[in-house]
XYZ file of N, CA and C in Angstrom:
360
model
N -0.531 124.877 -63.133
C -1.470 125.923 -63.500
C -1.555 126.022 -65.018
N -2.761 126.107 -65.523
C -2.980 126.228 -66.956
C -2.552 127.612 -67.423
N -1.839 127.660 -68.539
C -1.401 128.925 -69.096
C -2.157 129.228 -70.381
N -2.695 130.429 -70.468
C -3.404 130.888 -71.648
C -2.755 132.191 -72.097
N -2.329 132.238 -73.341
C -1.652 133.414 -73.870
C -2.413 133.957 -75.067
N -2.868 135.197 -74.938
C -3.636 135.838 -75.998
C -2.737 136.583 -76.979
N -3.185 136.677 -78.217
C -2.463 137.418 -79.234
C -3.435 137.795 -80.348
N -2.973 138.618 -81.258
C -3.787 138.993 -82.397
C -4.418 140.368 -82.317
N -4.277 141.030 -81.182
C -4.843 142.357 -81.039
C -4.062 143.369 -81.845
N -4.606 144.565 -81.929
C -3.949 145.614 -82.674
C -4.923 146.694 -83.064
N -4.525 147.479 -84.031
C -5.361 148.575 -84.516
C -6.160 148.134 -85.728
N -7.442 148.430 -85.702
C -8.315 148.094 -86.817
C -9.270 149.251 -87.061
N -9.631 149.463 -88.304
C -10.566 150.515 -88.655
C -11.988 150.109 -88.273
N -12.832 151.088 -88.012
C -14.229 150.820 -87.700
C -14.863 149.996 -88.821
N -15.737 149.103 -88.452
C -16.421 148.134 -89.320
C -15.457 147.103 -89.886
N -14.213 147.134 -89.433
C -13.230 146.165 -89.878
C -13.295 144.897 -89.047
N -12.421 143.957 -89.348
C -12.407 142.672 -88.667
C -11.050 142.366 -88.052
N -11.071 141.512 -87.047
C -9.855 141.115 -86.361
C -10.062 139.716 -85.807
N -9.020 138.913 -85.830
C -9.087 137.565 -85.278
C -8.086 137.423 -84.135
N -8.587 137.117 -82.951
C -7.749 136.933 -81.781
C -7.457 135.457 -81.567
N -6.294 135.168 -81.001
C -5.906 133.795 -80.725
C -5.569 133.621 -79.251
N -5.847 132.448 -78.730
C -5.543 132.104 -77.349
C -4.830 130.759 -77.370
N -3.549 130.766 -77.033
C -2.757 129.540 -77.012
C -2.779 128.946 -75.609
N -3.197 127.703 -75.502
C -3.306 127.039 -74.213
C -2.186 126.027 -73.997
N -1.810 125.846 -72.739
C -0.778 124.883 -72.399
C -1.353 123.477 -72.274
N -2.669 123.372 -72.355
C -3.366 122.094 -72.304
C -4.379 122.053 -73.432
N -4.958 120.903 -73.660
C -5.942 120.759 -74.720
C -7.167 121.624 -74.461
N -7.619 122.322 -75.495
C -8.831 123.125 -75.399
C -10.006 122.214 -75.068
N -9.938 120.985 -75.528
C -11.011 120.025 -75.297
C -11.149 119.638 -73.825
N -10.138 119.955 -73.012
C -10.188 119.615 -71.594
C -10.953 120.644 -70.760
N -11.343 121.755 -71.370
C -12.105 122.787 -70.673
C -13.589 122.474 -70.717
N -14.248 122.537 -69.565
C -15.687 122.329 -69.540
C -16.361 123.511 -70.230
N -15.719 124.669 -70.138
C -16.182 125.868 -70.812
C -15.021 126.849 -70.874
N -14.912 127.565 -71.973
C -13.856 128.552 -72.112
C -14.395 129.689 -72.960
N -13.970 130.896 -72.649
C -14.512 132.023 -73.385
C -13.596 133.219 -73.456
N -14.080 134.214 -74.154
C -13.374 135.477 -74.312
C -14.078 136.560 -73.518
N -13.282 137.420 -72.891
C -13.797 138.514 -72.089
C -13.085 139.798 -72.494
N -13.700 140.930 -72.201
C -13.050 142.203 -72.496
C -13.258 143.187 -71.358
N -12.284 144.066 -71.201
C -12.343 145.122 -70.204
C -12.096 146.434 -70.926
N -13.082 147.294 -70.908
C -12.969 148.612 -71.524
C -12.674 149.642 -70.443
N -12.084 150.780 -70.812
C -11.765 151.811 -69.820
C -12.977 152.199 -68.982
N -12.838 152.101 -67.670
C -13.909 152.482 -66.766
C -15.069 151.509 -66.679
N -14.906 150.299 -67.207
C -15.982 149.316 -67.180
C -15.563 148.024 -66.495
N -16.546 147.179 -66.212
C -16.290 145.870 -65.629
C -15.966 144.880 -66.743
N -15.266 143.829 -66.400
C -14.959 142.801 -67.377
C -16.267 142.135 -67.799
N -16.428 141.917 -69.091
C -17.646 141.299 -69.585
C -17.347 140.142 -70.534
N -18.223 139.171 -70.522
C -18.108 138.016 -71.401
C -18.606 138.401 -72.787
N -17.845 138.051 -73.812
C -18.260 138.347 -75.176
C -18.487 137.080 -75.995
N -17.971 135.955 -75.540
C -18.185 134.694 -76.246
C -17.757 133.536 -75.363
N -18.488 132.431 -75.425
C -18.152 131.266 -74.629
C -18.515 129.994 -75.387
N -17.703 128.966 -75.213
C -17.984 127.678 -75.822
C -17.827 126.610 -74.749
N -18.755 125.660 -74.701
C -18.728 124.603 -73.700
C -18.076 123.352 -74.263
N -17.867 122.364 -73.404
C -17.246 121.118 -73.830
C -18.072 120.387 -74.871
N -19.361 120.658 -74.908
C -20.241 120.037 -75.880
C -20.248 120.779 -77.219
N -19.560 121.922 -77.263
C -19.509 122.704 -78.474
C -20.569 123.778 -78.565
N -21.400 123.900 -77.532
C -22.440 124.916 -77.526
C -21.817 126.283 -77.275
N -22.230 127.265 -78.049
C -21.686 128.609 -77.921
C -22.703 129.581 -77.360
N -22.191 130.642 -76.759
C -23.034 131.697 -76.218
C -22.419 133.040 -76.560
N -23.273 133.978 -76.953
C -22.846 135.341 -77.226
C -23.876 136.301 -76.659
N -23.433 137.381 -76.045
C -24.399 138.381 -75.586
C -24.978 139.083 -76.807
N -26.135 139.698 -76.634
C -26.802 140.359 -77.748
C -25.938 141.428 -78.415
N -25.066 142.045 -77.644
C -24.249 143.126 -78.173
C -23.282 142.693 -79.273
N -22.907 141.409 -79.290
C -21.958 140.937 -80.292
C -22.503 139.819 -81.163
N -23.684 139.330 -80.826
C -24.280 138.219 -81.573
C -24.393 138.545 -83.060
N -23.919 137.619 -83.875
C -23.960 137.809 -85.310
C -22.698 138.430 -85.862
N -21.860 138.988 -84.980
C -20.622 139.633 -85.406
C -19.374 138.915 -84.894
N -19.467 138.312 -83.724
C -18.344 137.588 -83.126
C -18.559 136.087 -83.255
N -17.475 135.355 -83.481
C -17.548 133.910 -83.578
C -16.389 133.282 -82.819
N -16.700 132.397 -81.878
C -15.672 131.704 -81.120
C -15.471 130.323 -81.732
N -14.229 129.897 -81.814
C -13.917 128.597 -82.390
C -12.624 128.065 -81.778
N -12.313 126.824 -82.060
C -11.105 126.226 -81.511
C -10.462 125.265 -82.494
N -9.190 125.016 -82.278
C -8.442 124.030 -83.039
C -7.820 123.120 -81.992
N -8.451 121.989 -81.751
C -7.996 121.073 -80.707
C -6.583 120.561 -80.950
N -6.252 120.303 -82.209
C -4.938 119.769 -82.547
C -3.811 120.731 -82.190
N -4.098 122.034 -82.223
C -3.087 123.048 -81.946
C -3.238 123.699 -80.569
N -4.190 123.230 -79.765
C -4.458 123.808 -78.442
C -4.731 125.312 -78.565
N -5.533 125.670 -79.551
C -5.816 127.073 -79.824
C -7.306 127.401 -79.747
N -7.596 128.577 -79.238
C -8.942 129.113 -79.185
C -8.910 130.424 -79.961
N -9.959 130.691 -80.721
C -9.995 131.894 -81.546
C -11.258 132.712 -81.307
N -11.165 133.994 -81.620
C -12.322 134.869 -81.590
C -12.280 135.716 -82.844
N -13.198 135.449 -83.753
C -13.319 136.238 -84.966
C -14.279 137.378 -84.688
N -13.816 138.600 -84.877
C -14.628 139.776 -84.617
C -14.825 140.542 -85.919
N -16.075 140.721 -86.293
C -16.408 141.431 -87.524
C -17.209 142.687 -87.211
N -17.147 143.638 -88.124
C -17.903 144.887 -88.000
C -17.663 145.558 -86.645
N -16.410 145.750 -86.307
C -16.047 146.355 -85.030
C -16.347 147.846 -84.989
N -16.703 148.320 -83.810
C -16.974 149.731 -83.594
C -15.963 150.292 -82.599
N -15.731 151.601 -82.606
C -14.774 152.215 -81.680
C -15.085 151.928 -80.215
N -16.363 151.773 -79.885
C -16.774 151.498 -78.509
C -16.302 150.135 -78.010
N -15.865 149.274 -78.926
C -15.438 147.940 -78.546
C -13.929 147.820 -78.359
N -13.239 148.931 -78.374
C -11.809 148.932 -78.084
C -11.650 148.516 -76.627
N -10.800 147.547 -76.376
C -10.636 147.024 -75.024
C -9.486 146.033 -74.969
N -9.217 145.544 -73.769
C -8.251 144.479 -73.587
C -9.049 143.185 -73.577
N -8.724 142.283 -74.475
C -9.440 141.020 -74.579
C -8.618 139.878 -73.996
N -9.264 139.040 -73.206
C -8.593 137.920 -72.555
C -9.419 136.650 -72.687
N -8.757 135.510 -72.594
C -9.466 134.239 -72.617
C -9.327 133.588 -71.250
N -10.348 132.855 -70.851
C -10.341 132.186 -69.562
C -11.343 131.047 -69.588
N -11.031 129.992 -68.870
C -11.943 128.863 -68.845
C -11.762 128.001 -67.619
N -12.608 126.982 -67.524
C -12.556 126.074 -66.395
C -12.347 124.639 -66.842
N -11.596 123.889 -66.051
C -11.345 122.479 -66.323
C -11.793 121.672 -65.115
N -12.392 120.532 -65.376
C -12.920 119.701 -64.305
C -12.377 118.287 -64.353
N -12.230 117.711 -63.186
C -11.849 116.315 -63.037
C -12.857 115.746 -62.052
N -13.778 114.978 -62.576
C -14.855 114.496 -61.737
C -15.735 115.661 -61.350
N -15.936 115.864 -60.050
C -16.735 116.977 -59.564
C -15.907 118.203 -59.205
N -14.601 118.123 -59.349
C -13.721 119.221 -58.998
C -13.369 120.041 -60.234
N -13.632 121.334 -60.183
C -13.349 122.223 -61.292
C -12.460 123.375 -60.851
N -11.590 123.811 -61.733
C -10.707 124.929 -61.467
C -10.698 125.869 -62.666
N -10.656 127.154 -62.399
C -10.632 128.140 -63.463
C -9.208 128.597 -63.733
N -8.955 129.023 -64.953
C -7.641 129.515 -65.314
C -7.483 130.933 -64.792
N -6.249 131.349 -64.585
C -5.991 132.699 -64.118
C -5.946 133.650 -65.308
N -6.169 134.927 -65.024
C -6.143 135.929 -66.083
C -4.713 136.211 -66.529
N -4.521 136.320 -67.830
C -3.209 136.632 -68.370
C -3.119 138.106 -68.702
N -2.187 138.457 -69.566
C -1.989 139.852 -69.936
C -3.046 140.357 -70.912
N -3.665 139.440 -71.642
C -4.666 139.833 -72.612
C -4.023 140.426 -73.852
N -4.854 140.821 -74.785
C -4.362 141.463 -75.998
C -5.221 142.699 -76.263
N -4.565 143.810 -76.552
C -5.254 145.081 -76.721
C -5.811 145.241 -78.123
N -7.065 145.636 -78.181
C -7.729 145.904 -79.454
C -8.098 147.373 -79.496
N -7.661 148.058 -80.533
C -7.979 149.460 -80.717
C -8.743 149.614 -82.025
N -9.857 150.317 -81.965
C -10.695 150.520 -83.140
C -10.782 152.008 -83.440
N -10.323 152.405 -84.602
C -10.352 153.804 -84.990
C -11.615 154.111 -85.782
N -12.086 155.347 -85.655
C -13.292 155.749 -86.357
C -12.975 156.209 -87.761
């Protein structure tokens, strides 16, 4: 089973920035797609950034222009740079992705995530 461990969360002031890290037990390049998700109190888990094996990225309108997903293949690391954060974006952030071998694909399981708190 692929292991993904998130870190980098913490307390940040409104309009401040934070960089999250996701350490993988396998090469980031082996994921057909991998992304960052967040769960806020009383809400459903939502995708905030995704990158495909081709390097194509996707961001929902709510974070576009402020969040940037990137990776370091040599270190098996995935990152999420978050700029201009607002208190409404305080949540538990997690990384998850899928790996394929031929036509068979499997998704990674959810880890503990990393908590992000944004003060006003």
